[in-house]
Tab-separated table of C-alpha atoms and ligand atoms in Angstrom:
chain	number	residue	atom	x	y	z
G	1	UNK	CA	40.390	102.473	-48.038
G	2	UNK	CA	37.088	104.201	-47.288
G	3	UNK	CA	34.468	101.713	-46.236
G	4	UNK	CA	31.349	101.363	-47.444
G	5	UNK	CA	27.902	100.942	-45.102
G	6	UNK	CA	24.197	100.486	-46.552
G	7	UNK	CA	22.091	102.065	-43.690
G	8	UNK	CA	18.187	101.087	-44.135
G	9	UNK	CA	15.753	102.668	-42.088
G	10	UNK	CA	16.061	106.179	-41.291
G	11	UNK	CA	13.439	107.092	-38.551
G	12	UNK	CA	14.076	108.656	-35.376
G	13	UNK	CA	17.154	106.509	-34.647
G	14	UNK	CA	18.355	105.461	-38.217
G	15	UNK	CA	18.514	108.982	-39.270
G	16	UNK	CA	20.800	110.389	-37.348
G	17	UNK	CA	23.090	107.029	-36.875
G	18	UNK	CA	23.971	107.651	-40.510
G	19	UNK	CA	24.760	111.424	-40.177
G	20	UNK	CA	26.958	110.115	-37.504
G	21	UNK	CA	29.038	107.387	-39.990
G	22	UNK	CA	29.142	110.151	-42.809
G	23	UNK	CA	31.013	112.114	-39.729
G	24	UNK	CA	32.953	109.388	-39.069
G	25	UNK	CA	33.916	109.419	-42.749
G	26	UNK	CA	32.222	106.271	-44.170
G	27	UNK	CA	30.709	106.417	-47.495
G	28	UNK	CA	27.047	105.675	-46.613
G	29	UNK	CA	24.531	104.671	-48.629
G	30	UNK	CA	20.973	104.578	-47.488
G	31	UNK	CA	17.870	103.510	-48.193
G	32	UNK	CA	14.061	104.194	-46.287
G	33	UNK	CA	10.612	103.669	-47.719
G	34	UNK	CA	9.992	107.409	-47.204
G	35	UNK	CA	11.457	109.472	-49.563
G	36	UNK	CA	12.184	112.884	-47.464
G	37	UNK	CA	13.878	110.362	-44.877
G	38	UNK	CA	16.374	109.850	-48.139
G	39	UNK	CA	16.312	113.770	-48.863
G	40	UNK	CA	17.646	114.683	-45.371
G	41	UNK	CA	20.692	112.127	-45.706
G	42	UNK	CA	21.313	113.043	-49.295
G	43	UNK	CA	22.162	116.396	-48.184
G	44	UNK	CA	24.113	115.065	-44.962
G	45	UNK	CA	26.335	113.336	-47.499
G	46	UNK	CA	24.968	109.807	-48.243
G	47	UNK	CA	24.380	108.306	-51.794
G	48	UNK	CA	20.506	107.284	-51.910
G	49	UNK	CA	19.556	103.982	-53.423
G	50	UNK	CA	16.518	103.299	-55.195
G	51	UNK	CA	16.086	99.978	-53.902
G	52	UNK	CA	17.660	98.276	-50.586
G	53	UNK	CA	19.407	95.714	-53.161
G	54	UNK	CA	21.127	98.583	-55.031
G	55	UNK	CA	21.930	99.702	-51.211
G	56	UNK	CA	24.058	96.690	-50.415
G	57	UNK	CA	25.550	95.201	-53.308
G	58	UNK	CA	29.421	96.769	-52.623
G	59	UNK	CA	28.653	97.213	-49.023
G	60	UNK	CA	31.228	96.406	-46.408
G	61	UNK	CA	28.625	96.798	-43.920
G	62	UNK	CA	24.931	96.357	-43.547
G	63	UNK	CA	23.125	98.219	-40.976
G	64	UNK	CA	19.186	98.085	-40.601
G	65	UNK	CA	16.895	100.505	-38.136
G	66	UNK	CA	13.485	98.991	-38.662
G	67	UNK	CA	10.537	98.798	-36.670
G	68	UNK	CA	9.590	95.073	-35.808
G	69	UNK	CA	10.887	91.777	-36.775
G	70	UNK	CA	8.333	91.031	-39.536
G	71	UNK	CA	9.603	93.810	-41.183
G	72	UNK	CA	13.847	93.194	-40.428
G	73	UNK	CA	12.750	89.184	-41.454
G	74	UNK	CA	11.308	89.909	-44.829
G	75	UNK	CA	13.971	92.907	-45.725
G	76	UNK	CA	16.748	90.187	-45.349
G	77	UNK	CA	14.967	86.663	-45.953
G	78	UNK	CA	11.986	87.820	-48.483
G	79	UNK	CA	8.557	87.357	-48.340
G	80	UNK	CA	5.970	84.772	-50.131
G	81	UNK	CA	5.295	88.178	-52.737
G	82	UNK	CA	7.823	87.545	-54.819
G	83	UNK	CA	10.586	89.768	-52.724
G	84	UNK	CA	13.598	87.056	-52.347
G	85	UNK	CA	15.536	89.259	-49.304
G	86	UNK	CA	19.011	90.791	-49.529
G	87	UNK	CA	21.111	87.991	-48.287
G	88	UNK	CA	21.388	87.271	-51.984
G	89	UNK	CA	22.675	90.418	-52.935
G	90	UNK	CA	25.883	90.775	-50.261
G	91	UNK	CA	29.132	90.442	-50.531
G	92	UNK	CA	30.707	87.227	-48.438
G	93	UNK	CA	32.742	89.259	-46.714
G	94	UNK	CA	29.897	91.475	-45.226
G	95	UNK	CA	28.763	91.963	-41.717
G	96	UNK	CA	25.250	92.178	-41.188
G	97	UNK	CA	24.171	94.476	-38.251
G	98	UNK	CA	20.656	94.601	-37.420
G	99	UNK	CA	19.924	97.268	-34.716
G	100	UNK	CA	16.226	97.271	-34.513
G	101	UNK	CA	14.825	95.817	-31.433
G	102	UNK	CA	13.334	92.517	-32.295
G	103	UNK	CA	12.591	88.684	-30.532
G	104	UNK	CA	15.583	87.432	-30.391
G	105	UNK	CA	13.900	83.830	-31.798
G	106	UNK	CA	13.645	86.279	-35.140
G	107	UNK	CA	17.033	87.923	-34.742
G	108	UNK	CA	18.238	83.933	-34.488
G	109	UNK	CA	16.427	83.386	-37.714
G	110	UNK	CA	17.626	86.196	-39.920
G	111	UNK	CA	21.504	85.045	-38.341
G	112	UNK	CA	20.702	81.062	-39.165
G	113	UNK	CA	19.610	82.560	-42.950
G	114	UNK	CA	22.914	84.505	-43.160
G	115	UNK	CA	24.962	81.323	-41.918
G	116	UNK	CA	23.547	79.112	-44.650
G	117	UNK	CA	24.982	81.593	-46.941
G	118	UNK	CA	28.228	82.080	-45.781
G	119	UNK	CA	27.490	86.024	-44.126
G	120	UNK	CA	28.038	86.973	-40.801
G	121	UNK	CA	25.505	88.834	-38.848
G	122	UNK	CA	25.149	90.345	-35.423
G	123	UNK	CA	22.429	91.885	-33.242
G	124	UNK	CA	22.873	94.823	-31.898
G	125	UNK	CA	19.708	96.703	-30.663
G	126	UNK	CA	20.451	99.959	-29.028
G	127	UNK	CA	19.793	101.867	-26.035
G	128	UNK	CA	19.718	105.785	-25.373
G	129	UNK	CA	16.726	107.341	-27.451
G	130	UNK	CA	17.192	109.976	-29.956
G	131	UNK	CA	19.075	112.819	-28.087
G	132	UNK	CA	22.263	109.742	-27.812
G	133	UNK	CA	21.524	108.656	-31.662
G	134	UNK	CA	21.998	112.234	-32.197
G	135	UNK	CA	25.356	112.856	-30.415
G	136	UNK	CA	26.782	109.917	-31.193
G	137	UNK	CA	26.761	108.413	-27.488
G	138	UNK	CA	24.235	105.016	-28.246
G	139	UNK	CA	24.729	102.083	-25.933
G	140	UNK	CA	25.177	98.860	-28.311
G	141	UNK	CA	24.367	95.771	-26.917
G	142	UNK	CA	25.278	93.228	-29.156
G	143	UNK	CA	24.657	89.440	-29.509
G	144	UNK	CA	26.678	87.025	-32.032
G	145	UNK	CA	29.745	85.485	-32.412
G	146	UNK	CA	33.334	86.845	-31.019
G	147	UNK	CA	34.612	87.366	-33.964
G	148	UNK	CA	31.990	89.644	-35.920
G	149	UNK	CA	31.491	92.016	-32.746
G	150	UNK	CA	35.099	92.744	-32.828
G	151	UNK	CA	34.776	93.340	-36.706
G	152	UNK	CA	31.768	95.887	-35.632
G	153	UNK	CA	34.110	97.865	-33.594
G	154	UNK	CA	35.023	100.506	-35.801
G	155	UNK	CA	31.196	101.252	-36.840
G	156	UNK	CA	29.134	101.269	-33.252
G	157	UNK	CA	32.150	103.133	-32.048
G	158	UNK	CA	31.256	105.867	-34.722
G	159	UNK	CA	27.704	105.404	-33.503
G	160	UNK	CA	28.116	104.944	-29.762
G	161	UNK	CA	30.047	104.900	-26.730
G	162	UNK	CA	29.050	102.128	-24.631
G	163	UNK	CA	29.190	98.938	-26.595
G	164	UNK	CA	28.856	95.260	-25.184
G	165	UNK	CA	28.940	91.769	-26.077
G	166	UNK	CA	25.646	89.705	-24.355
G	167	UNK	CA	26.606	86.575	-25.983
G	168	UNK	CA	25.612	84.414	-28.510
G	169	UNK	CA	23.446	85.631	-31.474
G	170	UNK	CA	20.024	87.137	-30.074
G	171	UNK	CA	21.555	87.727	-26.451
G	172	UNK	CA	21.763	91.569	-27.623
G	173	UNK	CA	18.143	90.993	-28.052
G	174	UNK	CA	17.030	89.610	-25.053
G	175	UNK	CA	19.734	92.309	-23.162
G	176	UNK	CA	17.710	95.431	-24.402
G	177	UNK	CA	13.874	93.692	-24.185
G	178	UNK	CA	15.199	93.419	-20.359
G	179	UNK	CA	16.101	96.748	-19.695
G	180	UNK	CA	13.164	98.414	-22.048
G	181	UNK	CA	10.544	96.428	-19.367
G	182	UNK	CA	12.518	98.326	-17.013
G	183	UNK	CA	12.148	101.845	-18.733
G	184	UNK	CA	8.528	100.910	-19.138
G	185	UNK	CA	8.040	100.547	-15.524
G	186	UNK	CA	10.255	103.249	-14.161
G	187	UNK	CA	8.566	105.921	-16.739
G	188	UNK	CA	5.129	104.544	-15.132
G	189	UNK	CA	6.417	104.986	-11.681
G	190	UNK	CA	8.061	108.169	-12.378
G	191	UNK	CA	5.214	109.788	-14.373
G	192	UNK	CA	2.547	108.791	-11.336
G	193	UNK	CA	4.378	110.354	-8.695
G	194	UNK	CA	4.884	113.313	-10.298
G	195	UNK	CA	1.409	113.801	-11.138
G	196	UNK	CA	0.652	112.708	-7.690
G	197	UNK	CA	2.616	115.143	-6.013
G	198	UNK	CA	1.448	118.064	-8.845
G	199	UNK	CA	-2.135	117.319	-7.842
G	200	UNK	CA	-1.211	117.927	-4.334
G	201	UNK	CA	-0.307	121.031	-5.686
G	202	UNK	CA	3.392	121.089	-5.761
G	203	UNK	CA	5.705	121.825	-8.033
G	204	UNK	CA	6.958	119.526	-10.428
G	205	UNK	CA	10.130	120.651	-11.257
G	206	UNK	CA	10.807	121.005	-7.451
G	207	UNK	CA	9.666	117.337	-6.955
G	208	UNK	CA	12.206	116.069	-9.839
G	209	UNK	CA	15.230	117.765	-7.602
G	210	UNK	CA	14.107	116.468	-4.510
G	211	UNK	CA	13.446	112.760	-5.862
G	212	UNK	CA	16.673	113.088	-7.661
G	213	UNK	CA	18.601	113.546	-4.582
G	214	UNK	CA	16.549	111.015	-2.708
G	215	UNK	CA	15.587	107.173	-3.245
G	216	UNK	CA	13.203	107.553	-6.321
G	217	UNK	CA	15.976	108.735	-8.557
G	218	UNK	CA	16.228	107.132	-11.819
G	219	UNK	CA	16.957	107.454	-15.633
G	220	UNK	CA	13.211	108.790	-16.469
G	221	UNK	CA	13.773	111.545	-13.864
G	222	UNK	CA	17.375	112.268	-14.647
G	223	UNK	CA	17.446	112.567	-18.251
G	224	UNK	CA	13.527	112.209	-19.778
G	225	UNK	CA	11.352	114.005	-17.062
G	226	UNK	CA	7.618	113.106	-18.359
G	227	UNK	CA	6.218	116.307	-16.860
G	228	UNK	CA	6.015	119.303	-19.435
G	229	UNK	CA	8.023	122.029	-18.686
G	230	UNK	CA	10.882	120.392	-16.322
G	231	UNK	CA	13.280	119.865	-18.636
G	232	UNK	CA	14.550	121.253	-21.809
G	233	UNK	CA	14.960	118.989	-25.190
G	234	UNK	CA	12.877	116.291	-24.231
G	235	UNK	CA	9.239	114.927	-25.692
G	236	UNK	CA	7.128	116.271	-22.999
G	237	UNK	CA	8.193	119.467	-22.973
G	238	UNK	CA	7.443	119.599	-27.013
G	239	UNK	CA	4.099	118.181	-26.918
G	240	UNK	CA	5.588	114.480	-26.592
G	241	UNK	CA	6.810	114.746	-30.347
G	242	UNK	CA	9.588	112.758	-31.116
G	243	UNK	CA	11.524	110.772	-29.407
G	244	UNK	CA	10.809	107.151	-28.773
G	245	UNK	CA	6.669	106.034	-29.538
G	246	UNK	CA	4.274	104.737	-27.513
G	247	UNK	CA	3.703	102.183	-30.327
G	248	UNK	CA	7.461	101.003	-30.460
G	249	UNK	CA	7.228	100.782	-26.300
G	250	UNK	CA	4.253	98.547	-26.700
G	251	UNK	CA	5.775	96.141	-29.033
G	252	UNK	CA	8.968	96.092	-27.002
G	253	UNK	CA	6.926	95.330	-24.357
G	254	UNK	CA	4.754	92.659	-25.869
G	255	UNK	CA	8.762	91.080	-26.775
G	256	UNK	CA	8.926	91.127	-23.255
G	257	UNK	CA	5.801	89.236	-22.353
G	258	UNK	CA	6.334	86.442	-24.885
G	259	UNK	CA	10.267	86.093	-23.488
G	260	UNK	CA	8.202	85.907	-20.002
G	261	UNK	CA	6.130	83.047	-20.985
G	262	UNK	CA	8.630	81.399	-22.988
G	263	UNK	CA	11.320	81.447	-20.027
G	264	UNK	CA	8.875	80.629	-17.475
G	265	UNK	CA	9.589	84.142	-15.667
G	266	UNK	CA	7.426	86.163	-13.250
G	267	UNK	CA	7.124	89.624	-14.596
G	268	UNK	CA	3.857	90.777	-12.920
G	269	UNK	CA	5.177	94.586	-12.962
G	270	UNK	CA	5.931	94.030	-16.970
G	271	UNK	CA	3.068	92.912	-17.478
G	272	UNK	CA	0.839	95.723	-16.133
G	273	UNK	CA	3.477	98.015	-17.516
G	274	UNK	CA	2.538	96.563	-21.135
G	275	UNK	CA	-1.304	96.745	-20.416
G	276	UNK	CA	-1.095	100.548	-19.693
G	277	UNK	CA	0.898	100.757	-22.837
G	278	UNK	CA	-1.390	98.890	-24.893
G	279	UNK	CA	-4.581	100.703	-23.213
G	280	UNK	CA	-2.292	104.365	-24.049
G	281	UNK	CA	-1.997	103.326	-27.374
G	282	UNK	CA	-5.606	102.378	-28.365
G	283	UNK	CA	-6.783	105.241	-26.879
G	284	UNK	CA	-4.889	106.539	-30.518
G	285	UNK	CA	-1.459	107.665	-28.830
G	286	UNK	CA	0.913	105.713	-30.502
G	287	UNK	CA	2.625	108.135	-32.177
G	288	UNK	CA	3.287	110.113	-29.033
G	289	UNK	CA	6.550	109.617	-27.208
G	290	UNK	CA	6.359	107.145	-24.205
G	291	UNK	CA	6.603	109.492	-21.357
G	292	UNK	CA	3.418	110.452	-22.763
G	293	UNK	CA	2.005	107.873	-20.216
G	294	UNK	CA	1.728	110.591	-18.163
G	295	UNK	CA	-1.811	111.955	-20.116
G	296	UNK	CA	-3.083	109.096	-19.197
G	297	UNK	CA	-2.736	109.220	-15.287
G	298	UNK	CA	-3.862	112.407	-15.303
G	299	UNK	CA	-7.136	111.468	-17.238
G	300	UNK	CA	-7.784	108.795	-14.739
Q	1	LIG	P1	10.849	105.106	-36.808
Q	1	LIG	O1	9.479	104.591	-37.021
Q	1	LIG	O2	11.084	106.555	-36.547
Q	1	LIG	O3	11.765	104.704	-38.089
Q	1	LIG	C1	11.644	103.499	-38.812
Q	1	LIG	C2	12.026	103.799	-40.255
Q	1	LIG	O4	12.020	102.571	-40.989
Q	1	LIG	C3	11.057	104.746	-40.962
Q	1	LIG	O5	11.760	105.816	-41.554
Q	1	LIG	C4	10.382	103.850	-42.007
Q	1	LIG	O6	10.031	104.553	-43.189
Q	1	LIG	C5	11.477	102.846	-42.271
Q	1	LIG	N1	11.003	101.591	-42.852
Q	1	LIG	C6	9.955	100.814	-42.456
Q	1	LIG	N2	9.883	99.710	-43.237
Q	1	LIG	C7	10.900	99.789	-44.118
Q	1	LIG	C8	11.364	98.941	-45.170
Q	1	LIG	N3	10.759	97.787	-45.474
Q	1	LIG	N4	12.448	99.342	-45.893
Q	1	LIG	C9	13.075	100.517	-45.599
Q	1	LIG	N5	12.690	101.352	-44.623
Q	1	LIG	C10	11.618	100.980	-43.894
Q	1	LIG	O7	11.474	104.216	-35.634
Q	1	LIG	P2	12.748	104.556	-34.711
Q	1	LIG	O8	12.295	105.301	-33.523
Q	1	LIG	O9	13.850	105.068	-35.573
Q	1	LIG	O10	13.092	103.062	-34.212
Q	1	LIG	C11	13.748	102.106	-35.046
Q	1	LIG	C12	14.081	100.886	-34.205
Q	1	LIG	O11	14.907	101.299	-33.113
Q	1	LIG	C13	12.868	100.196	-33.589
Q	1	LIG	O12	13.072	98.804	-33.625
Q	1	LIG	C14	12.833	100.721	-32.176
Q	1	LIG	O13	12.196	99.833	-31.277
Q	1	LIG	C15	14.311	100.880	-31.885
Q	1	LIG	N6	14.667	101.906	-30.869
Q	1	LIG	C16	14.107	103.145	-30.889
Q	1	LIG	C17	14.485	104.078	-29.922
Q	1	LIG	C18	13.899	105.473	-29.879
Q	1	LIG	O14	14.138	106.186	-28.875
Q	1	LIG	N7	13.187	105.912	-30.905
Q	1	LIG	C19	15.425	103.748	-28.944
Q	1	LIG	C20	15.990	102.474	-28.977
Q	1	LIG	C21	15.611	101.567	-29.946
């Protein structure tokens, strides 16, 4: 029997992980606060909801794409303004997925709230930026019970290609606020030496191959080269639209500076990492794509 997934939040990443279940041949039905977001799936093949209750009533699945916690915590849970959450309107039999990145203290709290009422929930925040969303090749890294991650299977497989289990619920949490501390900092580091070695008047692309083949290489220089121009089909080299914002980087790496404090870690690098970010951002770029950090070292 065909199942059934409610997808909510159809940005950048939510967009095309639905396109990629309607492949897959799951009857999807979505729901986004913006209204062309809807449009676009419509005519990929989803049903659109009006409301993210009429999204999840029959739903064998429940997958959300949101921005921050506040916003996956009220969607599920409610608010104080009236809005009483959708973990009154699932089926018992549902599993929850939440892939937005979010503390794991409130991906623990949205699980707990499913528990009380019988539904099973993962977390399963996502690595891999818009180009893997696209193609279907998104690294899941999931946190939750045995049991539910092995019922996810089928879905993240439709969505993704590498897909692991970090432990207990909010371990896929604390898993991708890790590595995105480490994206942070190797963009920085990527983004100054370039610059530093463009000022110096060489040539960027030629500086990618060599520090490719050499002891600087990494995942911002292999796949998501900040300098315009180097690579095709990334952000910088279309005006740093799209892909994954400076404002979602900043909050991922705020995540990262509270799990610092709270687990008594020294991240001095992640912590100048996030007050570039935060400095990038106020300076009104937060709708750029991260490698955009690159502007900034060249204004300074
Ligand atoms: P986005 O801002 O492009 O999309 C978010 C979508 O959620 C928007 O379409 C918005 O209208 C919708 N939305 C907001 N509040 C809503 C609500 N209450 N109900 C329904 N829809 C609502 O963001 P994105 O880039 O798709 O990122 C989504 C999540 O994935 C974030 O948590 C982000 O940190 C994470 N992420 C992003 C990337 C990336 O490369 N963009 C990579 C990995 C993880």
């Amino acid at each position: 029997m065909t199942q059934k997934v409610a997808f909510i939040g159809l940005g950048n990443m939510g967009g095309p992980m639905a396109k990629n279940l309607i492949n897959e041949g799951f009857a999807v039905t979505v729901y986004d606060l913006n209204k062309d977001a809807m449009a676009e799936l419509k005519a990929a093949g989803a049903s659109i909801a009006a409301q993210a209750t009429d999204a999840v009533t029959d739903a064998d699945f429940v997958i959300s794409m949101l921005p921050n916690g506040a916003i996956v915590k009220s969607l599920y849970i409610g608010n104080n303004k009236g809005n009483n959450g959708l973990i009154s309107h699932l089926k018992k039999d549902v599993l929850v997925i939440d892939s937005s990145t979010i503390a794991a203290d409130d991906a623990r709290t949205v699980a707990k709230a499913c528990e009380i009422s019988g539904i099973a929930m993962i977390d399963a925040p996502v690595s891999g930026g818009t180009a893997a969303a696209q193609a279907g090749s998104l690294t899941f890294i999931c946190g939750g019970e045995a049991e539910h991650y092995e019922r996810a299977q089928p879905v993240l497989q439709a969505m993704g290609k590498n897909i692991f289990h970090a432990g207990t619920s909010g371990a896929g949490q604390v898993a991708k606020i890790c590595n995105n501390m480490l994206l942070a900092i190797h963009m920085i580091g990527s983004a100054e030496a370039l610059n530093m070695g463009a000022q110096q008047g060489l040539d960027p692309a030629v500086m990618s191959d060599i520090m490719k083949a050499s002891s600087g290489n990494n995942w911002s220089l292999q796949v998501y080269n900040p300098y315009p121009g180097v690579m095709d089909n990334v952000p910088s080299s279309n005006g740093y639209q799209g892909g994954f914002m400076v404002d979602l980087m900043s909050k991922d790496l705020g995540l990262s500076q509270e799990l610092a404090a709270k687990s008594q870690s020294a991240t001095p690098l992640g912590a100048l990492a996030t007050q570039l970010y935060q400095i990038h951002q106020a300076a009104g770029q937060g709708g750029k794509d991260f490698s955009s950090i690159l502007e900034m070292l060249q204004k300074n």
